[in-house]
Every structure is written in structure tokens, then in C-alpha cells.
Coordinates of C-alpha atoms and ligand atoms in Angstrom, one line a residue:
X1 CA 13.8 -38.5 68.2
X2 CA 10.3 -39.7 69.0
X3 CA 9.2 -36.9 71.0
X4 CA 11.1 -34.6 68.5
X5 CA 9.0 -36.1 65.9
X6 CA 5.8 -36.1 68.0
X7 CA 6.9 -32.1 68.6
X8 CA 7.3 -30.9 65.0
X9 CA 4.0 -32.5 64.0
X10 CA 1.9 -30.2 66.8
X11 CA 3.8 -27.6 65.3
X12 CA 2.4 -28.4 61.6
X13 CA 5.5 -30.5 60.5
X14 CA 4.0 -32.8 57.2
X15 CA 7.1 -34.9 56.7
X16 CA 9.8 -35.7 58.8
X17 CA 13.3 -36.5 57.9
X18 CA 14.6 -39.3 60.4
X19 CA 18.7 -39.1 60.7
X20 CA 19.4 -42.1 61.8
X21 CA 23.1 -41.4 61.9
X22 CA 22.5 -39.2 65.0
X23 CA 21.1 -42.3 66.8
X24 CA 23.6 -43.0 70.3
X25 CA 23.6 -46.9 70.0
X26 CA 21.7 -49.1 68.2
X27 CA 18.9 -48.2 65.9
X28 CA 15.4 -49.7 67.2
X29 CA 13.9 -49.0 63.8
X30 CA 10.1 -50.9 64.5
X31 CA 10.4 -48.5 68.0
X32 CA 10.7 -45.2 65.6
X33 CA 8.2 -46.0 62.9
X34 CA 5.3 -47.5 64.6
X35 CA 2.3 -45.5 65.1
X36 CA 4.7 -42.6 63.5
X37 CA 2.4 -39.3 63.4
X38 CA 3.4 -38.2 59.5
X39 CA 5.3 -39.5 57.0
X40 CA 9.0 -39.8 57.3
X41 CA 12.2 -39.8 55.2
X42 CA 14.9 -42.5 56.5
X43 CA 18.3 -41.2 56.2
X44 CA 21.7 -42.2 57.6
X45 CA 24.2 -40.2 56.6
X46 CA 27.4 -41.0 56.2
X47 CA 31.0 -38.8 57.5
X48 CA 32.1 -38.4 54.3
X49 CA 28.3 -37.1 53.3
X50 CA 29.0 -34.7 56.3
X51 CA 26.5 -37.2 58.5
X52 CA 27.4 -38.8 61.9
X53 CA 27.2 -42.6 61.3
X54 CA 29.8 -44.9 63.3
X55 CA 29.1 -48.2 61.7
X56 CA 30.1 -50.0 58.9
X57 CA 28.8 -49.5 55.8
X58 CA 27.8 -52.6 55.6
X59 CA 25.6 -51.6 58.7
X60 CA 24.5 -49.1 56.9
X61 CA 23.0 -50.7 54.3
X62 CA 21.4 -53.1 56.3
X63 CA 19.5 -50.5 58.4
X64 CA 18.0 -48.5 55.0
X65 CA 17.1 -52.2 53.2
X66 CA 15.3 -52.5 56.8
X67 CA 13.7 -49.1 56.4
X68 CA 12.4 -49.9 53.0
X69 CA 11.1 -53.2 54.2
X70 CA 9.2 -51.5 57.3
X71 CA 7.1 -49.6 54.4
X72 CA 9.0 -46.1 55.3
X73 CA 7.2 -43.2 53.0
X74 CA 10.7 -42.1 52.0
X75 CA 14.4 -43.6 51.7
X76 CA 17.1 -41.1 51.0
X77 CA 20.1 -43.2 48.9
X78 CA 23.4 -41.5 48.2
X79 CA 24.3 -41.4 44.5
X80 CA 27.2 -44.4 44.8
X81 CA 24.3 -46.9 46.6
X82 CA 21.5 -46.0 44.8
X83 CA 22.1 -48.3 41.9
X84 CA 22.5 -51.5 44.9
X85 CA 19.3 -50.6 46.7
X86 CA 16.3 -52.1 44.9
X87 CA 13.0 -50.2 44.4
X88 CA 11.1 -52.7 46.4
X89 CA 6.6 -51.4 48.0
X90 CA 5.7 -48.3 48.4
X91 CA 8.6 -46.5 49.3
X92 CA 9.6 -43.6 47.2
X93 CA 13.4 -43.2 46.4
X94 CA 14.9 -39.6 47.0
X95 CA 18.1 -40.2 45.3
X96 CA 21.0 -37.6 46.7
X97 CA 24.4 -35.9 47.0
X98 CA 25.9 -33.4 48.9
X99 CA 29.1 -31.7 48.4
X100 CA 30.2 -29.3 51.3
X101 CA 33.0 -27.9 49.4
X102 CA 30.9 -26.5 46.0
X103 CA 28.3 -26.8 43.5
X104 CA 28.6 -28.9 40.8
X105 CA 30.6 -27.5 37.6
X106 CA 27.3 -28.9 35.5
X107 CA 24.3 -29.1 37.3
X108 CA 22.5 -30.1 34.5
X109 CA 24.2 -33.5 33.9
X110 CA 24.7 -34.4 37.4
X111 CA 20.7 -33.8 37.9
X112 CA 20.6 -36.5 34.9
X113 CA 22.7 -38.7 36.7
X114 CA 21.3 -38.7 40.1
X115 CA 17.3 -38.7 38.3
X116 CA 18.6 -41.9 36.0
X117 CA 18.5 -44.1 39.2
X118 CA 15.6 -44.9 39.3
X119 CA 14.9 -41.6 41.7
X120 CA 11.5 -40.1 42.8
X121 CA 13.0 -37.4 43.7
X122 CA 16.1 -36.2 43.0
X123 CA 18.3 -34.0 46.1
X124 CA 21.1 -32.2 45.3
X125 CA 22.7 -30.3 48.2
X126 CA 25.8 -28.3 47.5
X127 CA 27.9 -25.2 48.8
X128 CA 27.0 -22.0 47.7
X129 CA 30.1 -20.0 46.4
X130 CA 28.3 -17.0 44.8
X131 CA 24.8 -15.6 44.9
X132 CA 24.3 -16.9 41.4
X133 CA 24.2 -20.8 42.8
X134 CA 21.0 -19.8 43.9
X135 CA 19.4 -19.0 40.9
X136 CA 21.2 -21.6 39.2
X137 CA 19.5 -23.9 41.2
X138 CA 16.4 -22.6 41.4
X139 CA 16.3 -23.0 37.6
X140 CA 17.4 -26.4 37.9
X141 CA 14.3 -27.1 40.2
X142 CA 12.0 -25.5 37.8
X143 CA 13.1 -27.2 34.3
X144 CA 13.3 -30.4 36.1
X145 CA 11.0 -33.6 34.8
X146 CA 12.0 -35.4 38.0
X147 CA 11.0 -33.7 41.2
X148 CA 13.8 -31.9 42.9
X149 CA 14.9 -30.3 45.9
X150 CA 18.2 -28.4 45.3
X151 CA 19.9 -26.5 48.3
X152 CA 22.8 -24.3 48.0
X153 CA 24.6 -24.5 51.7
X154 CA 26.1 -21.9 53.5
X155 CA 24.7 -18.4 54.5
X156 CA 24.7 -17.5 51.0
X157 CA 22.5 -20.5 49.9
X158 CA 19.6 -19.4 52.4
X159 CA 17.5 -18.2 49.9
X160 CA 17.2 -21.3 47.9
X161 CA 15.7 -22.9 50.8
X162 CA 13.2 -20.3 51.4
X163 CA 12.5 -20.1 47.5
X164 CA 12.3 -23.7 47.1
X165 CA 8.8 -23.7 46.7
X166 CA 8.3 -20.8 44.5
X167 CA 10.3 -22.9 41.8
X168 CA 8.6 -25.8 42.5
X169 CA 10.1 -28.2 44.9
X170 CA 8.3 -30.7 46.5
X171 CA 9.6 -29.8 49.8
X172 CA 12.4 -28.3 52.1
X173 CA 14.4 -29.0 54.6
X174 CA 14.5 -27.0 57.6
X175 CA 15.8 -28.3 61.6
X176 CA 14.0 -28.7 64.0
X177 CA 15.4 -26.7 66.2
X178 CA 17.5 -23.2 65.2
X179 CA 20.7 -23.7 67.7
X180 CA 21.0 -27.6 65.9
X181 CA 21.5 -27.2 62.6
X182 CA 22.4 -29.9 60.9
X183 CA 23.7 -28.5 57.7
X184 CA 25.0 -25.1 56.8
X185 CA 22.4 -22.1 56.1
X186 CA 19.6 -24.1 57.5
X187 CA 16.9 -22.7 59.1
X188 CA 15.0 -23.8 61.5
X189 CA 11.1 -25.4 61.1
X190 CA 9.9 -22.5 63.4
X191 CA 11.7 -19.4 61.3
X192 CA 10.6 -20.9 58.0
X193 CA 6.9 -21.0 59.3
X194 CA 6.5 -18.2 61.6
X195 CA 8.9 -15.8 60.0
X196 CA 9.3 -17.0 56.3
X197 CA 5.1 -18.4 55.6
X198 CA 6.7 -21.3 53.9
X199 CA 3.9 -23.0 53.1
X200 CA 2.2 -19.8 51.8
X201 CA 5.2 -19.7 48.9
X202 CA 4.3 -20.8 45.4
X203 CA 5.3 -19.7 41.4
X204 CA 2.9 -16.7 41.8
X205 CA 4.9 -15.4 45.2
X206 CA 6.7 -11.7 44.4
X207 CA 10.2 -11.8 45.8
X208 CA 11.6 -8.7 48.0
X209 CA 14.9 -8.9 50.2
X210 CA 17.7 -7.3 51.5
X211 CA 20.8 -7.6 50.4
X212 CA 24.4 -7.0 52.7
X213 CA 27.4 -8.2 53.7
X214 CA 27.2 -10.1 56.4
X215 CA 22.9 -10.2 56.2
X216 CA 22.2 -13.1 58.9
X217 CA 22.1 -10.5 61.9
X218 CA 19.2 -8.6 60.1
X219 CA 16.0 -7.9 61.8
X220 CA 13.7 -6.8 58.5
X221 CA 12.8 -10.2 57.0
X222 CA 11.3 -10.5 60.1
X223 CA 9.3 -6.8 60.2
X224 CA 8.6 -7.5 56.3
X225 CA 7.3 -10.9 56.2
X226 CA 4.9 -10.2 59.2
X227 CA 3.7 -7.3 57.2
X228 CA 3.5 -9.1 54.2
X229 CA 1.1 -11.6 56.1
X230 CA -0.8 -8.9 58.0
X231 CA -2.1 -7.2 55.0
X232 CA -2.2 -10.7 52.9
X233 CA 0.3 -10.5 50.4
X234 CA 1.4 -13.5 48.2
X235 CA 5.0 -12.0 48.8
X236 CA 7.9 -13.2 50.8
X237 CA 11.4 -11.0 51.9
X238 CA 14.1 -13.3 51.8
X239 CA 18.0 -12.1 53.3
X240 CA 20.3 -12.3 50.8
X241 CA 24.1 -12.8 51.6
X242 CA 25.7 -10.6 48.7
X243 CA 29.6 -10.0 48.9
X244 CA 31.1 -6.9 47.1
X245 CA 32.3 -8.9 44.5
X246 CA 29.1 -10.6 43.5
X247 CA 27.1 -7.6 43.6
X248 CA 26.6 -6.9 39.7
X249 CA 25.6 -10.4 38.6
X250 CA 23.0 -10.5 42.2
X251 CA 21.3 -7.7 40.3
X252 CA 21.6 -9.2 37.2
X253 CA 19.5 -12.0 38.4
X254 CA 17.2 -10.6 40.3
X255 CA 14.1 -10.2 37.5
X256 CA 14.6 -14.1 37.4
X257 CA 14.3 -14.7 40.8
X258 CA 11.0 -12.8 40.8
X259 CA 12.3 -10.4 43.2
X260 CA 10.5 -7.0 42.3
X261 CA 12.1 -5.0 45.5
X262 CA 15.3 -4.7 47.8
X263 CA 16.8 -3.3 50.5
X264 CA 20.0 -2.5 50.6
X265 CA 23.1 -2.2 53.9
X266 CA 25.8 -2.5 54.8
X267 CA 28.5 -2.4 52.4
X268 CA 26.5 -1.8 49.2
X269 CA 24.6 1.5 50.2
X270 CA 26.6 3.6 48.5
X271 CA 28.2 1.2 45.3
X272 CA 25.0 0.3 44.3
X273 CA 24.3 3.5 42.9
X274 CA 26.7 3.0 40.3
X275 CA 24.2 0.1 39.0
X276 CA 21.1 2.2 39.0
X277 CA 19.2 3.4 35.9
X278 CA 16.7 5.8 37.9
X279 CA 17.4 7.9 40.8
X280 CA 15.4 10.1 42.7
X281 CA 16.6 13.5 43.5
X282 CA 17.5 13.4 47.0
X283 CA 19.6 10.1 46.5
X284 CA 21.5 11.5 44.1
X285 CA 22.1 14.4 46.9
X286 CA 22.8 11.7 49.5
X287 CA 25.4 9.2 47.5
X288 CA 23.3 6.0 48.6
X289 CA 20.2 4.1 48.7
X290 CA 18.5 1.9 50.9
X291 CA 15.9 0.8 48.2
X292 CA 15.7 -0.8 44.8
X293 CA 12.9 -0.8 43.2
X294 CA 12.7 -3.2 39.7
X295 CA 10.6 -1.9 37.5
X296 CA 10.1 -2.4 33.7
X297 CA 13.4 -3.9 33.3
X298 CA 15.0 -1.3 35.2
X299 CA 16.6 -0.6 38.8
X300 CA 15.3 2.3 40.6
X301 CA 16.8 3.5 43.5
X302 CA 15.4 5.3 47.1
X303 CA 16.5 6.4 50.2
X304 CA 14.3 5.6 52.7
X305 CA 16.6 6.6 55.8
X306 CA 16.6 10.4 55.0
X307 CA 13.1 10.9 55.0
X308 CA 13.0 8.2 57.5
X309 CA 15.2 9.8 59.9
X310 CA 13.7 13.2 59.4
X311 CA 10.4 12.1 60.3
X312 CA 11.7 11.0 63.6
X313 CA 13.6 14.3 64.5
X314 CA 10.2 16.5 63.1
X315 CA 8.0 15.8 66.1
X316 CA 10.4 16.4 68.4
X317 CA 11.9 19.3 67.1
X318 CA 8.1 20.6 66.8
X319 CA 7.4 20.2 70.3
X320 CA 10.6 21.2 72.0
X321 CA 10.9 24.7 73.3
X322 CA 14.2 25.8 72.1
X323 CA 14.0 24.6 68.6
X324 CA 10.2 25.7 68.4
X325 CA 9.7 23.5 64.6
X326 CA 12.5 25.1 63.1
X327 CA 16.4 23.9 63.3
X328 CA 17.5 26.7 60.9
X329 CA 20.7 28.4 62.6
X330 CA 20.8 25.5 65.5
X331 CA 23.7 23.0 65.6
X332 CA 23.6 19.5 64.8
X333 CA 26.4 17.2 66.2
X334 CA 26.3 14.6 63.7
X335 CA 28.5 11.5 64.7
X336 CA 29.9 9.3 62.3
X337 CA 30.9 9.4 58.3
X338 CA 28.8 6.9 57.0
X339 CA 25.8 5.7 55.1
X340 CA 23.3 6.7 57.7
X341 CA 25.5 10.0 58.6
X342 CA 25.3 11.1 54.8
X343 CA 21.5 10.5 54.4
X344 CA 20.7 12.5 58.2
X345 CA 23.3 14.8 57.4
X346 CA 22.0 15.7 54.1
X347 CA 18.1 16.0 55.0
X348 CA 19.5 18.6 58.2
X349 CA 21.1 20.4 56.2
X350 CA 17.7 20.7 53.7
X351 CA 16.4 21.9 57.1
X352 CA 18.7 24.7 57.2
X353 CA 20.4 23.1 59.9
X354 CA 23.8 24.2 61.0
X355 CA 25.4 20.5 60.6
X356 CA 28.9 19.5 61.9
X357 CA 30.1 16.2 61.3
X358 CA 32.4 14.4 63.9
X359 CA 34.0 11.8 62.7
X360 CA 36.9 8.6 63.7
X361 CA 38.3 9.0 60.0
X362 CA 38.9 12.6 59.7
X363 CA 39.3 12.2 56.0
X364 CA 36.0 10.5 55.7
X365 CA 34.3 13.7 57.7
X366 CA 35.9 16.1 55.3
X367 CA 34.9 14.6 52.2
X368 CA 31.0 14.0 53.9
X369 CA 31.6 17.9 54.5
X370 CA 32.7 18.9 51.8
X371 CA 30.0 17.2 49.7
X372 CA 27.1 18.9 51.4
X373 CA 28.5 22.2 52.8
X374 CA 28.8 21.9 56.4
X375 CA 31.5 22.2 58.6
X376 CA 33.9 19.3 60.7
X377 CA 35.5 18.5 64.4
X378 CA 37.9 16.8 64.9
X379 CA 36.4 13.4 66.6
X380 CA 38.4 14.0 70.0
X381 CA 37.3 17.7 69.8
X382 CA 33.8 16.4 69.9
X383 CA 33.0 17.7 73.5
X384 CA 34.4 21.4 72.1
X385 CA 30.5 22.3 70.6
X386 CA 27.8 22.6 72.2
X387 CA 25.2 21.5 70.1
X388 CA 21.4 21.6 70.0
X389 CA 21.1 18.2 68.5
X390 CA 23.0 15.4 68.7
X391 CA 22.7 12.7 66.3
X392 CA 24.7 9.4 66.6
X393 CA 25.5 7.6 63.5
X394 CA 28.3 4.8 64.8
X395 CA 27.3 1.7 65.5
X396 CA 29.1 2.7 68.9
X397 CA 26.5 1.3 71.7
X398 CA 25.2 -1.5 69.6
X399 CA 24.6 -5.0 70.3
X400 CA 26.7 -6.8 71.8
X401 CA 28.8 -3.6 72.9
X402 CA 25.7 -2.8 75.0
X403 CA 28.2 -0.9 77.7
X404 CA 29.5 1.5 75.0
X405 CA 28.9 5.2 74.4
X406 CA 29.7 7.7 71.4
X407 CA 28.9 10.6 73.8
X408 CA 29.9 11.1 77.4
X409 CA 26.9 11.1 79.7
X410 CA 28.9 14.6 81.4
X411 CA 28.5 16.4 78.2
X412 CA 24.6 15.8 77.8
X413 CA 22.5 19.3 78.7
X414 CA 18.6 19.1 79.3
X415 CA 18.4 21.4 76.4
X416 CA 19.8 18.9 74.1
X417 CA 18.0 16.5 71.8
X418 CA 19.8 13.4 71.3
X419 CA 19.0 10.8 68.7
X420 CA 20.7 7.8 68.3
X421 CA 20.3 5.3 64.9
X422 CA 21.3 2.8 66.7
X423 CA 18.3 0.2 67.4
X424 CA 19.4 -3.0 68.6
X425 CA 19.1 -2.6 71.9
X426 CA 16.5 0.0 72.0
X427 CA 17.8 1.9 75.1
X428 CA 21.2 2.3 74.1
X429 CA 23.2 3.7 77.0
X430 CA 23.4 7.0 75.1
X431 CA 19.6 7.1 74.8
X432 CA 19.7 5.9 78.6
X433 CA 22.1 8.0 79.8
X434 CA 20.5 11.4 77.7
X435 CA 17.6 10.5 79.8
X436 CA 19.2 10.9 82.8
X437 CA 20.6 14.0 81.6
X438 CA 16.4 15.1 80.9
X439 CA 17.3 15.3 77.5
X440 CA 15.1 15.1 74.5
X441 CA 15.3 11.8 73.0
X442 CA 14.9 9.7 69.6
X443 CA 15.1 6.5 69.1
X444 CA 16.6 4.2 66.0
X445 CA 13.8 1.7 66.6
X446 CA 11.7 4.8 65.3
X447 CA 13.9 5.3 62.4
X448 CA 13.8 1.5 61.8
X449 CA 10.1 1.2 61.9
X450 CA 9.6 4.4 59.5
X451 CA 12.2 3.5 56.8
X452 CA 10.6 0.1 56.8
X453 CA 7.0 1.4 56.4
X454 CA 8.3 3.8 53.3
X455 CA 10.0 0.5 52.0
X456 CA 7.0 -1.7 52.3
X457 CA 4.8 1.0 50.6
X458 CA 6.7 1.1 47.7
X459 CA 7.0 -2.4 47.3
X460 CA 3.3 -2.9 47.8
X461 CA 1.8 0.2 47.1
X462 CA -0.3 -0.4 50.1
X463 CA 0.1 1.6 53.9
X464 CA 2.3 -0.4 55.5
X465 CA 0.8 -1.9 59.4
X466 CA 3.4 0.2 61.2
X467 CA 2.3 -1.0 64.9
X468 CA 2.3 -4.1 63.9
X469 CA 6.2 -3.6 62.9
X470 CA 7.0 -1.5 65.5
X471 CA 5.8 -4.5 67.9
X472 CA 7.4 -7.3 65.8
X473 CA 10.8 -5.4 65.7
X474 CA 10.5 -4.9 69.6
X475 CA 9.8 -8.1 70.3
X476 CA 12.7 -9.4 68.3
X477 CA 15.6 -7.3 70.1
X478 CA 14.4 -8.4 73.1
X479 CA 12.8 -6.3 76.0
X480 CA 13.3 -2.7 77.1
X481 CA 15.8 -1.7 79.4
X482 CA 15.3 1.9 80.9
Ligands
NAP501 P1 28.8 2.8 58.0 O1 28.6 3.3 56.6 O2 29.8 1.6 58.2 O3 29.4 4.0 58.9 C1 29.7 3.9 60.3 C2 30.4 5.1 60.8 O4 30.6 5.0 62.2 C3 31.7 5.4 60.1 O5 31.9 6.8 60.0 C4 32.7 4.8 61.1 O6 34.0 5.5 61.2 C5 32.0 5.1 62.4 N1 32.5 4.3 63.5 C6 32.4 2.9 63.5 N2 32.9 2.4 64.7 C7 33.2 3.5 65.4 C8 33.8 3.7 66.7 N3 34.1 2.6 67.5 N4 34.0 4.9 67.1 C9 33.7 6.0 66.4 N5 33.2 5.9 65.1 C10 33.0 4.7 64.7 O7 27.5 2.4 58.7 P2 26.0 3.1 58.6 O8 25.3 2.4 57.5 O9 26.3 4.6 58.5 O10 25.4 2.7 59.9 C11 25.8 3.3 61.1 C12 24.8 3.1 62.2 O11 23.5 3.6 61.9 C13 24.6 1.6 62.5 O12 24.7 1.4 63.9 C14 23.1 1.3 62.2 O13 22.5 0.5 63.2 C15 22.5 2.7 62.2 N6 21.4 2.7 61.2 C16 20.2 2.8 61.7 C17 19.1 2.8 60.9 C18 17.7 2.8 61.4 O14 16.8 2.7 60.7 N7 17.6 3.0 62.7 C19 19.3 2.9 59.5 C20 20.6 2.9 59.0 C21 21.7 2.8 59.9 P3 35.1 5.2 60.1 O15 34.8 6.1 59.0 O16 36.3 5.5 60.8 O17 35.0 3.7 59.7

């Protein structure tokens, strides 16, 4: 715990949180605290608290009294023991409780509670249930006489920890290491500093994010945020866990979270429209967005991913010698029914491609069909055409299912162009495999980059640093494999 301590504070750690409950043995308090290289907050948590301490309570006590005695900066006191622990030098009392199973029904009153003895600072940490928690406490930290720190747990409480100090909290809690968490939804001390700026956060910070369902696997609060620093922004993107069923109310408070821009996956693409006040035209033609915009009290909505996506295939399609710049009359094998199928699918077909959709669900790659004039095979037929593109939108080939392929390597002709969405890896086995074919290729990590440069542009209204995103993407899914 020492060395931990010692650790964090090379890494610009300000205060430390000491659990003494995840001491093996007995606690050498004098051996922790002396020469201590920043100020530290002495907690021993309890099972029941979701902590790991094997003693009596008794003990317990005993060992925070002992804390407070050595002149810690900071004693953390559950609600119940508060009231027994004196107020005794210069230690400052961070009255707290946690509930791992929800928040409580009124915050408000609790908060009284907790700040009524005799608390410094007042932590409340409870279990998110709906994206709303967040903002509830958020609020709660911001109308608060008594300092606060409130965390929502679980994935869908991230955000409150990133926008802790936006709203006004003296601190955050983050672990020190991201494979030991210590409560739900935490972060760890090096994603809230290298990824999220933490300390860079405060009231005048704009708010972007993405919202999905599940959102912890996404790689663009990571291309954002570094983009957002690059170009000096006071801005943060935070991931936002949004289920299906919370999706109107998320939007609902969004203007109070401050956020001003989103993106939007997997599975609200399409739904969100529904919520929208202002479309463009092509989104309306595609069925989804990718990008909400909040301006003026209203939701604007964007899809990035078509002209995204076309971007990627223009270049190529420019330079190749049987397309010559121009994919009127030439087939494109479009794989896949979905979000990113519709938006490619409609922007080809804007080309004056010849676009056939293949899908699993041959029901979903009528209706796609149907919807924008073009024409279907059947998904085991797929090998019948032989097209002049082929365009994979399945996550088929996707991490972890690194040794999966929509497209047998067989049916690959040089003359082919191949573009796969998928980006994580880079060198899907398609993409790997087309190669060895000397196909044409295109790659999602292209797509990726370009959607998130049109997103961060209008966000910002500034050019986004697209190396600087294309290297920071790279970086995070690892290295190449060719
Ligand atoms: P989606 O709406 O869920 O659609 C996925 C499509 O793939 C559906 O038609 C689905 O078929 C089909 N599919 C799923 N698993 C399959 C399998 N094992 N075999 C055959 N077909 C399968 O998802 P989406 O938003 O379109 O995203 C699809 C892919 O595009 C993802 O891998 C994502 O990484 C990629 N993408 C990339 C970018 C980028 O910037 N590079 C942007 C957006 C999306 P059913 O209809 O039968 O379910």
C-alpha cells in the first residue's frame, strides 16, 4: 500500500484514499502514515458497506479513533458511527454511505442526514438504476451547502464520476489500478487523467458523449477527449450507458447536464430519430443517426457514417482501374441489414451504384431494399454475384471473433475492392485475406477516424486533428497484424 501510494503520487495523485480493510494482517498504522507523500483519507470499510474488513467492529473503531489521533487529513465514518466518533485536531470528517443495491428514494433528506453529523464532507455512493441517477446526483452536488461527492455505481453511474467536478465536488474517486476496481463503474486514476483530463473539468466544461447499449467497449471517448485536449478545448466526452428504456428521459436531461453533443450506437441509431426535432436530408433518407446535436432547445440529428463511409470508398474507387471514379452501373455486395448497412447502402446508391444487400435476416434485407430501391440475395447465395465492391457491414471478424470471416477468402478476385466497417482489430481477416487475394482494400479504422473528425467539427466548429485520432484509435486496438 506504501509503494502504491508512493506510485499514484509520481503519477500526480493529490489525495489518497487508504482502505485499510484490504490490509492482510494487522494494520501498522504509524508504518503507513509517516513521511506519507500527500494527504490521505483513512477508510476501513466494512462487508456490509461492500468493504473487506475481518475484525470486529469494535476493531474497527479502534483503528479509525487511532487514525484521527495520528493527525490523518481525512477520516471517512459510515452514517451509523458517525454520531460515536468525536471531531477531535485537524482531521476533516467525510461522513458516508453506500448502498450497492439503489439510490436513495430521497436524496435530498438523506444528504441532510449524513451533512447533520457534524460532516465536512458529505459521500453518498449508491447504485445507478437509470441514466437519470446521474443527473439527480449531480444536482444534489451542485445545490449542496455541505461539500459533496455523490457517485452513482455501476456502468451506468460512470459519468457522475467523470462529471463530478463540473458540478462541483471536491474530489473523485478513481483506483489505482483499472483491473482492481474496488467499486462498480470505477475508473481507474490513469483513464480519468490521461483519457478523461479530470483535473481540466470544472462548471464552465461543455459536455459531449456517446450514448449505447452496452457503451464500456467504446473506443471514441478516447479519440474525442484526446482531441478535445489537442486543440484546447474546455470540453470532456463522457460514455454514457443508456438502455432502450431510458432513452427519452437521457435526452430529456441532457441540456442539464451541459452536454451540447452526442453520438449515438448501437441500439439507439435508428429510435432516436423518433426524438428529433431537426433532421438533415440524408438522415431522413438513411432512417438513423449517429449525431445529436443540441441546439437552442432543440435535438438535431446527423449521420456522420454515410458521408463518412463514402469518403473512404471515393479514393479508392478514384484510383482503381476498373471503376475509373465512377460506381454507376458496378455492383456492390453489401453485407449485413443494419445501421451501418443502411447509411453505406444509401450513400451507394446516391452514387448510382448497383447495390445488393446480403443479409442473415432475409426479412431485414428486404425491407433495407425495399426502402432504397435496390435489389437482395439470399445470405447463403452470397457467393452467386460477382461483385465489384464488397462492403462488410456484420460485426462478423470483430474482436474477440478475430478468426471469423463474412466472405470466403476463395471468392475474393484482384479486381474486387473490399471494404470492411469493422475496426477493432484493424486487419480483420477479411481485409487480410482480400490482400492476399491483391484486392483493393478499405479499412473501418478509416471510416472510424472520418465519422469522428465530422463529429468533432460539429461539436466544435473547429477541424478536427485527424492524425492525431487516427494514431490514438490505433494505438488503443492494439498493434497491426498483416
Ligand atoms: P447492427 O445494426 O446490429 O447490424 C448488424 C448486421 O449484421 C445485421 O444485419 C445482422 O444481422 C448482421 N449480423 C450480425 N451478426 C452476424 C453474423 N454472425 N453473420 C451474418 N450477419 C450478421 O450493427 P451496425 O451498427 O450496422 O454495425 C455493424 C458493424 O459495422 C459493426 O461491426 C461496427 O463495428 C461497424 N461499424 C463501423 C463503423 C466505423 O466507423 N468503422 C461505424 C458504424 C458501424 P441480423 O439482421 O440477422 O441481426
Amino acid at each position: 500500500m506504501i509503494a502504491e501510494h508512493r506510485h499514484l503520487v509520481q503519477q500526480g495523485a493529490k489525495m489518497v484514499e487508504l482502505r485499510l480493510d484490504y490490509i492482510n494482517g494487522e494494520v501498522n498504522l504509524r508504518r503507513l502514515l509517516t513521511d506519507r507523500p500527500c494527504p490521505v483519507v483513512v477508510t476501513c470499510r466494512r462487508q456490509r458497506d461492500g468493504g473487506k474488513w475481518p475484525g470486529t467492529e469494535e476493531q474497527r473503531l479502534m483503528l479509525l479513533r487511532s487514525a484521527i489521533a495520528e493527525g490523518v487529513e481525512y477520516v471517512d465514518l459510515e452514517d451509523d458511527i458517525a454520531a460515536s466518533i468525536p471531531r477531535y485536531g485537524k482531521t476533516k470528517r467525510i461522513v458516508s454511505l453506500h448502498d450497492y443495491r439503489k439510490m436513495p428514494e430521497n436524496l435530498a433528506e438523506t444528504h441532510a442526514r449524513l451533512a447533520a453529523l457534524d460532516a465536512d464532507i458529505v459521500k453518498l455512493a449508491a447504485m445507478a438504476n437509470s441514466s437519470h441517477d446521474n443527473l439527480r446526483m449531480l444536482e444534489l452536488i451542485r445545490d449542496s451547502d455541505v461539500p459533496t461527492v455523490g457517485i452513482c455505481m455501476g456502468d451506468i453511474g460512470t459519468p457522475s464520476r467523470i462529471l463530478a467536478g463540473k458540478f462541483g465536488a471536491p474530489f473523485t474517486f478513481a483506483t489505482f489500478h483499472h483491473e482492481r476496481t474496488l467499486a462498480p463503474g470505477q475508473l481507474s486514476f490513469q483513464q480519468m487523467t490521461d483519457v478523461y483530463h479530470y483535473e481540466r473539468i470544472n462548471a464552465d466544461t461543455t459536455v459531449f458523449g456517446v450514448i449505447g447499449d452496452p457503451i464500456a467497449h467504446s473506443l471514441s471517448p478516447i479519440v474525442h477527449n484526446a482531441a478535445f485536449a489537442r486543440r484546447d478545448i474546455n470540453a470532456v466526452y463522457v460514455p454514457f450507458r443508456v438502455p432502450r428504456e431510458h432513452l427519452s428521459q437521457f435526452l430529456a436531461d441532457a441540456p442539464a447536464l451541459g452536454i451540447k453533443g452526442l453520438s449515438v450506437t448501437i441500439p439507439h441509431k435508428e429510435t432516436v430519430i423518433k426524438k428529433l426535432d431537426d433532421t438533415d436530408e440524408s438522415m431522413s433518407g438513411i432512417g438513423a443517426a449517429n449525431t445529436l446535436l443540441f441546439e437552442n432547445g432543440k435535438i438535431v440529428g446527423y449521420n456522420t457514417d454515410y458521408r463518412a463511409a463514402l469518403g473512404s470508398l471515393k479514393p479508392v474507387v478514384e484510383e482503381h482501374p476498373g471503376l475509373r471514379g465512377d460506381l454507376a452501373k458496378h455492383t456492390v455486395l453489401v453485407l449485413g441489414a443494419g445501421g451501418a448497412a443502411k447509411a453505406i447502402a444509401y450513400g451507394l446508391k446516391q452514387m448510382g451504384a448497383d447495390v445488393v444487400i446480403a443479409g442473415r435476416t432475409a426479412q431485414r434485407a428486404q425491407q433495407l431494399a425495399k426502402a432504397l430501391d435496390c435489389r437482395t440475395v439470399d445470405w447463403a447465395n452470397r457467393y452467386s454475384l460477382n461483385p465489384d465492391v464488397l462492403v462488410n457491414c456484420t460485426p462478423v471478424g470483430m474482436h474477440p471473433n478475430v478468426d471469423a470471416t463474412p466472405y470466403d477468402k476463395h471468392h475474393l478476385r484482384p479486381a474486387m475492392v473490399v471494404f470492411d466497417t469493422v475496426y477493432n482489430p484493424e486487419n480483420t481477416l477479411l481485409l487480410k485475406d482480400a490482400r492476399s487475394q491483391s484486392c483493393t482494400v478499405v479499412s473501418g479504422v478509416e471510416m472510424f477516424v472520418r465519422q469522428a473528425c465530422l463529429q468533432f467539427q460539429q461539436f466544435t466548429g473547429e477541424e478536427a486533428p485527424a492524425d492525431l485520432m487516427r494514431d490514438v484509435l490505433k494505438r488503443a486496438i492494439g498493434p497491426a497484424r498483416y
